[in-house]
Short mmCIF file of C-alpha atoms and ligand atoms in Angstrom, two decimals:
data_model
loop_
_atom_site.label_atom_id
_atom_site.label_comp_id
_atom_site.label_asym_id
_atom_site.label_seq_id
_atom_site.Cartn_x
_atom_site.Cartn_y
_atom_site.Cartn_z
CA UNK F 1 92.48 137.98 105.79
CA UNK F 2 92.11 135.71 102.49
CA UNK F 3 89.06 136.43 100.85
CA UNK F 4 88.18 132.72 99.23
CA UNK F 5 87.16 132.89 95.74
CA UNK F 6 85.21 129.26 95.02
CA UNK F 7 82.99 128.08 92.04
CA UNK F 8 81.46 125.23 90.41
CA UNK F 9 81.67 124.07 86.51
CA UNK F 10 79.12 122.30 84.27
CA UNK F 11 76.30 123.02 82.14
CA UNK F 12 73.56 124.01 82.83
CA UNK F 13 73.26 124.99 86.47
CA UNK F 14 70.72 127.29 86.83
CA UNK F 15 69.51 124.68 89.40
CA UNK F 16 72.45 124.45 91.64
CA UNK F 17 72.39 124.57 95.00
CA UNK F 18 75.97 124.37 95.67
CA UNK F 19 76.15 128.83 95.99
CA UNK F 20 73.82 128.35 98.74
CA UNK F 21 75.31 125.42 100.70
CA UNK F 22 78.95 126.90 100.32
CA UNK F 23 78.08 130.83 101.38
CA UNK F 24 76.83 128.89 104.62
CA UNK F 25 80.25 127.13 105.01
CA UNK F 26 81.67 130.16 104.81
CA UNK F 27 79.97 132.01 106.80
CA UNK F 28 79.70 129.09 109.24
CA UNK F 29 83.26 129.21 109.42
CA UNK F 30 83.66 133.13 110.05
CA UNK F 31 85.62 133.24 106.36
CA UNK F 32 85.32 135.98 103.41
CA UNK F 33 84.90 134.59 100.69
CA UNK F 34 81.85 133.75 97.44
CA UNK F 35 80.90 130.72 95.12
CA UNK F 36 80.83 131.56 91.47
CA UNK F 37 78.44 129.32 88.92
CA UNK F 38 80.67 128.63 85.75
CA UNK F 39 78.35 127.66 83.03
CA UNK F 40 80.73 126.42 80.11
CA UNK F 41 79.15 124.76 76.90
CA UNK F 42 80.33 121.20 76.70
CA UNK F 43 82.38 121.60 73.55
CA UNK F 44 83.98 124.93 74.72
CA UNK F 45 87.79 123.54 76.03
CA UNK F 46 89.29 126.95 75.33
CA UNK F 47 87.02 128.58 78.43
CA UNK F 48 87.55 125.62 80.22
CA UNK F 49 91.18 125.87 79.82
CA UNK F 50 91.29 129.62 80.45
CA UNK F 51 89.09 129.25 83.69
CA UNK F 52 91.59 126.32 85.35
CA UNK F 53 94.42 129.18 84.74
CA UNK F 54 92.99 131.39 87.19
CA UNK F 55 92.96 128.52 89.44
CA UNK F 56 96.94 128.06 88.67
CA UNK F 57 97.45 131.97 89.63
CA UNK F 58 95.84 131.80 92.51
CA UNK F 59 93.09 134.30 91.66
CA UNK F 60 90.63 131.14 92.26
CA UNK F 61 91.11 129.27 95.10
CA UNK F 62 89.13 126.05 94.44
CA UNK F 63 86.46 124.97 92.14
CA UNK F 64 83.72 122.17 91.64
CA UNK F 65 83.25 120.32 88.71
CA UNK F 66 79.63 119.22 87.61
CA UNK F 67 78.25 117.17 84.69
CA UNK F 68 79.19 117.33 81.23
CA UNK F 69 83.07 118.05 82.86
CA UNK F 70 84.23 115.77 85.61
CA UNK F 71 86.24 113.97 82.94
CA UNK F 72 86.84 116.84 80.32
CA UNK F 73 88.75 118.76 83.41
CA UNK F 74 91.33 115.58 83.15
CA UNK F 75 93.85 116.19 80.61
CA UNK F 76 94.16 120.28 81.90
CA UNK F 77 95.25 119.03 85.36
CA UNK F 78 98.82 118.40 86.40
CA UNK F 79 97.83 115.60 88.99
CA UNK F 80 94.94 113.56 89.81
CA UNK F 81 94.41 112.00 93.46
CA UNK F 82 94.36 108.06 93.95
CA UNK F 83 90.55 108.10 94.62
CA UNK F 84 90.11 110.63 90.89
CA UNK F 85 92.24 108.13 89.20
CA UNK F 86 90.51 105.35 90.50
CA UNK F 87 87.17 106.59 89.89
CA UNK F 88 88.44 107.95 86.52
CA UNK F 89 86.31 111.96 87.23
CA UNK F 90 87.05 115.16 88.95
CA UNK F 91 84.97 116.85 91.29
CA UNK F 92 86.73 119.22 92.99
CA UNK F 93 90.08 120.93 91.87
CA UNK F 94 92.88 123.56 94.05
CA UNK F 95 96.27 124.25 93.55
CA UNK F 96 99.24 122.31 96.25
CA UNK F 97 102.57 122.90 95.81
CA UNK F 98 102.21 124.88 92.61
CA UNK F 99 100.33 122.04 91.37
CA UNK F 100 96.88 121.58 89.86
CA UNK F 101 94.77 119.01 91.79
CA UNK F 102 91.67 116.85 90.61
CA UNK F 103 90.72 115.23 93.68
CA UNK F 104 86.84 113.36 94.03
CA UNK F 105 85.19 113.96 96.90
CA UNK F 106 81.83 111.90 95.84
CA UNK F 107 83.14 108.91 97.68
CA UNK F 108 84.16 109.83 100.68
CA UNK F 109 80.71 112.38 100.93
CA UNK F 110 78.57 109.01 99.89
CA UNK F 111 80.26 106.59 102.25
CA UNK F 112 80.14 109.43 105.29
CA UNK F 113 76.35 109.91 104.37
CA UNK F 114 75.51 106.05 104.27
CA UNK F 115 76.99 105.64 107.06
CA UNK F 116 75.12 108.03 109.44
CA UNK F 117 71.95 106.52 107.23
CA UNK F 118 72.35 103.01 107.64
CA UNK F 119 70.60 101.09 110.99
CA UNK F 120 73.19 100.92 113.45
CA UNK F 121 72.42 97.12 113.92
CA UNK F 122 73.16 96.56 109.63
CA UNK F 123 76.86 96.50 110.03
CA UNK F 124 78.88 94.42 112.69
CA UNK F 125 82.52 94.12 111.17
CA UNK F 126 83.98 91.04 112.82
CA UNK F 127 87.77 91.10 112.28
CA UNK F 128 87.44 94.03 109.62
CA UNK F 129 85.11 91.76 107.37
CA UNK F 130 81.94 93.96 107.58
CA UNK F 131 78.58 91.52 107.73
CA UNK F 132 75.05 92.43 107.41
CA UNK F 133 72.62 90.93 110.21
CA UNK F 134 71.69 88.49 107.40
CA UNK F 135 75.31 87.86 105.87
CA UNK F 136 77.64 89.22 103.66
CA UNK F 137 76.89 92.44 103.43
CA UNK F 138 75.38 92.88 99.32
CA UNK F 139 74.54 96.05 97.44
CA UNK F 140 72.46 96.78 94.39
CA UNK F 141 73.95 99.62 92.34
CA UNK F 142 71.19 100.90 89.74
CA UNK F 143 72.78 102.92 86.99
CA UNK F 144 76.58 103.07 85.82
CA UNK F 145 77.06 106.12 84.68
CA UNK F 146 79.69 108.87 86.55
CA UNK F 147 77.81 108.62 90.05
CA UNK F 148 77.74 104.60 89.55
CA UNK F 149 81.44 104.97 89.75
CA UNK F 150 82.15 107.02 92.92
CA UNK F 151 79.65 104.67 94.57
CA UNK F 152 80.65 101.33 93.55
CA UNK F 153 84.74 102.66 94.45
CA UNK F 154 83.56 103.88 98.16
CA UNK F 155 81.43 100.18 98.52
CA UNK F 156 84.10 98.46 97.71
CA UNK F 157 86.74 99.85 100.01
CA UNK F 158 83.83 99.42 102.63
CA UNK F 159 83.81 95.74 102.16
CA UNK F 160 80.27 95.32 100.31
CA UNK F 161 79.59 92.89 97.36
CA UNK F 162 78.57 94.92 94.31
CA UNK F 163 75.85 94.07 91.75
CA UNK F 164 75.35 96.94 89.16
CA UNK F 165 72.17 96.85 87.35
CA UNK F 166 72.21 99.40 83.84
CA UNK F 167 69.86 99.67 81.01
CA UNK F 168 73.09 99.16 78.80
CA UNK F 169 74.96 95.56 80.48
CA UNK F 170 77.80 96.70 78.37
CA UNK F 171 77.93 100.20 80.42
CA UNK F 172 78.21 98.34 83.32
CA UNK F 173 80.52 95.49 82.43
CA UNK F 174 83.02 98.21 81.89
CA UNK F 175 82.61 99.87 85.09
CA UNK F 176 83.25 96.23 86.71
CA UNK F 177 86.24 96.05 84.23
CA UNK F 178 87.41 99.28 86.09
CA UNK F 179 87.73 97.53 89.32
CA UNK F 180 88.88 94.13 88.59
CA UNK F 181 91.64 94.73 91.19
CA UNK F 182 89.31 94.75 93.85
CA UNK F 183 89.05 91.51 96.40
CA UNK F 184 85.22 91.24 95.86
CA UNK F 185 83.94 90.44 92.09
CA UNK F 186 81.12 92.95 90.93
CA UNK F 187 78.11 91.22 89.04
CA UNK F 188 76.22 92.84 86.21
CA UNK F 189 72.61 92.32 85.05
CA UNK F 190 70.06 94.51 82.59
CA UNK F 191 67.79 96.71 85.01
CA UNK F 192 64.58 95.85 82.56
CA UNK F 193 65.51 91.96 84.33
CA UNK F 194 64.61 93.41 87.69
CA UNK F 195 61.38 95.93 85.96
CA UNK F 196 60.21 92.58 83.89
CA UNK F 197 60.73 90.54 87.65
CA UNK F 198 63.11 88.21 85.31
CA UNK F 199 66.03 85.68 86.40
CA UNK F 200 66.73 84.92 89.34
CA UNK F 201 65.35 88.16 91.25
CA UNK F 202 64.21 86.66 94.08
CA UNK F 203 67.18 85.29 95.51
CA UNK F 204 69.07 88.15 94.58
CA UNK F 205 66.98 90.83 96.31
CA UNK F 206 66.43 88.33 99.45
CA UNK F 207 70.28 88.65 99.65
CA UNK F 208 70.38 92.25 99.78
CA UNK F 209 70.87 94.87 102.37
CA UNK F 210 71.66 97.42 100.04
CA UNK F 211 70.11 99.36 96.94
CA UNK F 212 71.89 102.25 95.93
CA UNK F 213 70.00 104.31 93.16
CA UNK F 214 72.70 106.81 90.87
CA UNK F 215 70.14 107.26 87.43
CA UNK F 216 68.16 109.88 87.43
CA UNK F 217 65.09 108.34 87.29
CA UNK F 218 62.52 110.14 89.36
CA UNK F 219 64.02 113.74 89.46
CA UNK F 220 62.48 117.10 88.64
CA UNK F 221 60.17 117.08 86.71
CA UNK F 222 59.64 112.82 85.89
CA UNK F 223 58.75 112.57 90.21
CA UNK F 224 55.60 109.98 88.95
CA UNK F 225 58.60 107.44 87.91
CA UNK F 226 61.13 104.95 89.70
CA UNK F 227 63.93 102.90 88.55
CA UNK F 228 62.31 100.02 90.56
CA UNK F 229 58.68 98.10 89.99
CA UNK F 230 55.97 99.25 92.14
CA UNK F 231 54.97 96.54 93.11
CA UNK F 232 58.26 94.54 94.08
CA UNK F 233 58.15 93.81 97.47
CA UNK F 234 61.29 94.03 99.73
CA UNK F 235 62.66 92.11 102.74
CA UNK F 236 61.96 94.60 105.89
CA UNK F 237 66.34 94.65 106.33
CA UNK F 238 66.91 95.75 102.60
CA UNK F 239 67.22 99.79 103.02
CA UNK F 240 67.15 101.98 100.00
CA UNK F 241 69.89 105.06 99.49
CA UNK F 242 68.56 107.44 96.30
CA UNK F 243 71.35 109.91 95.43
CA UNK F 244 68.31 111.93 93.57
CA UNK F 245 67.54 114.85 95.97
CA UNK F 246 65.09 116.61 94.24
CA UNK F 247 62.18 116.10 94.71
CA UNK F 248 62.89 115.86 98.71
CA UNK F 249 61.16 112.43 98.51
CA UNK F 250 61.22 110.62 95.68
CA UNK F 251 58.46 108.19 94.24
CA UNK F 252 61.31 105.42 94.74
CA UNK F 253 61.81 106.56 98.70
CA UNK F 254 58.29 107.06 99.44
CA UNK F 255 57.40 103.71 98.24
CA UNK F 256 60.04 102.11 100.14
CA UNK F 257 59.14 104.07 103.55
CA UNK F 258 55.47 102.99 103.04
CA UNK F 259 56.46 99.47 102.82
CA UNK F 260 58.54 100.07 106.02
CA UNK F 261 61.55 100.09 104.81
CA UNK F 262 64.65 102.66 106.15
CA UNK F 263 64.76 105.52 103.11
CA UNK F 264 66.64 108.37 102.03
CA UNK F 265 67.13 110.75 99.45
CA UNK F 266 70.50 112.34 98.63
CA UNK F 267 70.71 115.57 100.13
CA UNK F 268 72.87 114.30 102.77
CA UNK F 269 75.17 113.10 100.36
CA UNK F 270 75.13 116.54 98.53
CA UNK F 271 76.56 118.44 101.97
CA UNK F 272 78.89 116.07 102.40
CA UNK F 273 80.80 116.22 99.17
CA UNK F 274 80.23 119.74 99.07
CA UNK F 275 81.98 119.99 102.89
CA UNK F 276 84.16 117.91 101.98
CA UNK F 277 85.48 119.65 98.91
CA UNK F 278 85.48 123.07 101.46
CA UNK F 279 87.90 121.35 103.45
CA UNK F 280 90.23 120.65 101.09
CA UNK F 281 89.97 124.57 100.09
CA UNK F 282 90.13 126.41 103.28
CA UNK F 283 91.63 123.92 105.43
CA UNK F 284 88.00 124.60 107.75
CA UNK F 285 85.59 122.31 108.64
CA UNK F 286 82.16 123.38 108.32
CA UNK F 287 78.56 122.93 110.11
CA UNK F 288 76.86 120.17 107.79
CA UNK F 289 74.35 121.61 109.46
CA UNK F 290 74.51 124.83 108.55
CA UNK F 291 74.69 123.55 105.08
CA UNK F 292 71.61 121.98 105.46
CA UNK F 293 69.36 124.76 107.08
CA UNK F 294 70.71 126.91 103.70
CA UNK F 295 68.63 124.48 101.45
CA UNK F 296 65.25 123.73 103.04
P1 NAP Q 1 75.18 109.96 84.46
O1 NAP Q 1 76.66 109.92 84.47
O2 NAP Q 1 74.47 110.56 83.29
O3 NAP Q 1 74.66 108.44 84.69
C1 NAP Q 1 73.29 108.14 84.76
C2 NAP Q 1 73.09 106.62 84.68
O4 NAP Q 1 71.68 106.39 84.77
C3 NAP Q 1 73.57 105.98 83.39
O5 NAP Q 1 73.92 104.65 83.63
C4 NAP Q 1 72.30 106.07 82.54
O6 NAP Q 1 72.25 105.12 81.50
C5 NAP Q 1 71.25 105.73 83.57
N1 NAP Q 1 69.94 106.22 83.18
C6 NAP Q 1 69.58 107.48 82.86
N2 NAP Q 1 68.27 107.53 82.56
C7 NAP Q 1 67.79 106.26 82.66
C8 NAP Q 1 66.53 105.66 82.46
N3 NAP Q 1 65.46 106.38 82.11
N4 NAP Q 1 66.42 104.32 82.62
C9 NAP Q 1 67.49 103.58 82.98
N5 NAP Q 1 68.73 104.09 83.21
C10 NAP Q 1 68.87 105.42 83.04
O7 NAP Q 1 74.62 110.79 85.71
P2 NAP Q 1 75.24 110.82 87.19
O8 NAP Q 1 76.23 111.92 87.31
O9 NAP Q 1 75.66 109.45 87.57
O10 NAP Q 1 73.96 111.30 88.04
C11 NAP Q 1 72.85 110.45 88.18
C12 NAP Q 1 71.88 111.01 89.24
O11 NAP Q 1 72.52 111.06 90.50
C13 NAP Q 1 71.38 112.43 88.94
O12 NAP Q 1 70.03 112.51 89.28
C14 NAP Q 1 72.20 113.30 89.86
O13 NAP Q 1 71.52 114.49 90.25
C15 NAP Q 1 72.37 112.37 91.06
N6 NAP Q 1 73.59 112.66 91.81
C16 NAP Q 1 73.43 113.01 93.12
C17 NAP Q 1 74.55 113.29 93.89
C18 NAP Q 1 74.37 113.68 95.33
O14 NAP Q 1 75.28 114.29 95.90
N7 NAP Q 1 73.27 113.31 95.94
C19 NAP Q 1 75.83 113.22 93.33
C20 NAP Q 1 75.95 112.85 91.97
C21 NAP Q 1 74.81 112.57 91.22
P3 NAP Q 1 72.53 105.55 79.98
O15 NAP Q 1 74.00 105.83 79.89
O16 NAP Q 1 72.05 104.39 79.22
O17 NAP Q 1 71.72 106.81 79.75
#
């Protein structure tokens, strides 16, 4: 029986939960097998290099790639995936056909999360053109950093008009560059023009169904701060999707749920990428929740 040697990269990760939520799929799966934390210093390419080789000779079986390396991984990696190269970062990496993989399974593990999140009665897709009960179906991205990405790909091949609101316009105006291809334009704005309750705010958060958070405004240990005004108040059908999972409830979630509004945090989204990525290395699909009960 294959014993399945897995493992994440980044720095730091003291704080990861990924050993926890893969030993489950493993063991929810009846397979042999351990997750490995890879801490390598963002300037080191040389152990970076060396650990991807032990991926190529099979003594590694598949590994997860965190922040500062989900593009540094890039130029060590025979092949990248359609959704990797579209999103332009690596998440998860294995070996096909004597081949090294960089394949990004943030997407897919957003979009399969939002879905099971959103109200049933959000989406109606008449003739594959997905509406919201209240129109087009519109999304605020906030933040365009490496998350922004994987999130503004997977809404876009879902159908949903994009505006990305960043602290640096020019951040995001590139990440719209990215995706010019796309059928549905993305719009940019400053973030301080939705904190100052500038432009045209109003009409743009009336027309919402959608706001994604991907900074990290509001994690461990900032939990007294959110990326959106206190006291902005939202349209009941507007529901809010924070990809920040710790704390459990954010100050940007609880605010939301007090006003009535449908909430969640991003744990859901953390199982299933991390399933996702298991999948791709065993072949096995595993309990999400089973994943879940390892992290509460
Ligand atoms: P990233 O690549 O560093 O991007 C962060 C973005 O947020 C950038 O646009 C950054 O702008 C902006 N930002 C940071 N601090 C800000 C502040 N104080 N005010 C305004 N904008 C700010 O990070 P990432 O990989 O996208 O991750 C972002 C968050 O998502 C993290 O909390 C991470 O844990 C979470 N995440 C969750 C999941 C999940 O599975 N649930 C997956 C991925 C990420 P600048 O470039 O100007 O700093």
């Amino acid at each position: 029986m294959r014993i399945y040697r897995l493992g994440l990269i980044g720095y730091p990760l003291s704080h990861s939960l990924s050993p926890k939520i893969h030993t489950a799929a493993l063991r929810a799966c009846d397979l042999e097998g351990d997750y490995t934390l890879f801490p390598i210093h963002p300037e080191d390419k040389k152990e970076l290099q060396a650990l991807l080789s032990r991926v190529c000779s099979g003594e590694i079986h598949g590994l997860n790639v965190t922040i500062p390396h989900k593009e540094n991984v890039i130029p060590f990696l025979d092949e990248l995936t359609p959704t990797a190269q579209a999103i332009g970062a690596v998440n998860t990496i294995y070996l096909r056909e004597n081949k090294l993989l960089g394949d990004n399974t943030d997407a897919a593990g957003f979009l399969a999360d939002l879905k099971k999140f959103l109200p049933a009665n959000t989406l109606t897709c008449p003739g594959g053109r997905c509406q919201g009960r209240h129109g087009d179906l519109n999304v605020l991205v906030l933040g365009a950093g490496g998350s922004a990405r994987a999130v503004t790909y997977a809404l876009l091949n879902d159908g949903w008009e994009v505006t990305i609101a960043a602290r640096q316009v020019e951040q995001a105006q590139q990440l719209s560059d990215s995706f010019v291809n796309y059928k549905l334009p993305i719009t940019v704005c400053k973030l301080s023009s939705i904190e100052n309750h500038q432009t045209n705010l109003h009409s743009l958060v009336s027309s919402l169904s959608l706001i994604v958070n991907t900074t990290p405004i509001g994690m461990t240990p900032n939990t007294d701060q959110s990326p959106l005004p206190e006291n902005l108040s939202l349209p009941h059908h507007v529901s809010i999707y924070d990809l920040v999972y710790n704390p459990r409830e954010t100050k940007l979630v609880k605010g939301a749920r007090s006003q009535g509004l449908h909430a969640t945090t991003g744990l859901g989204m953390l199982i299933e990428q991390a399933a996702l990525s298991f999948e791709l290395w065993t072949g096995h699909r595993p309990s999400r929740e089973a994943m879940h009960a390892s992290i509460e």
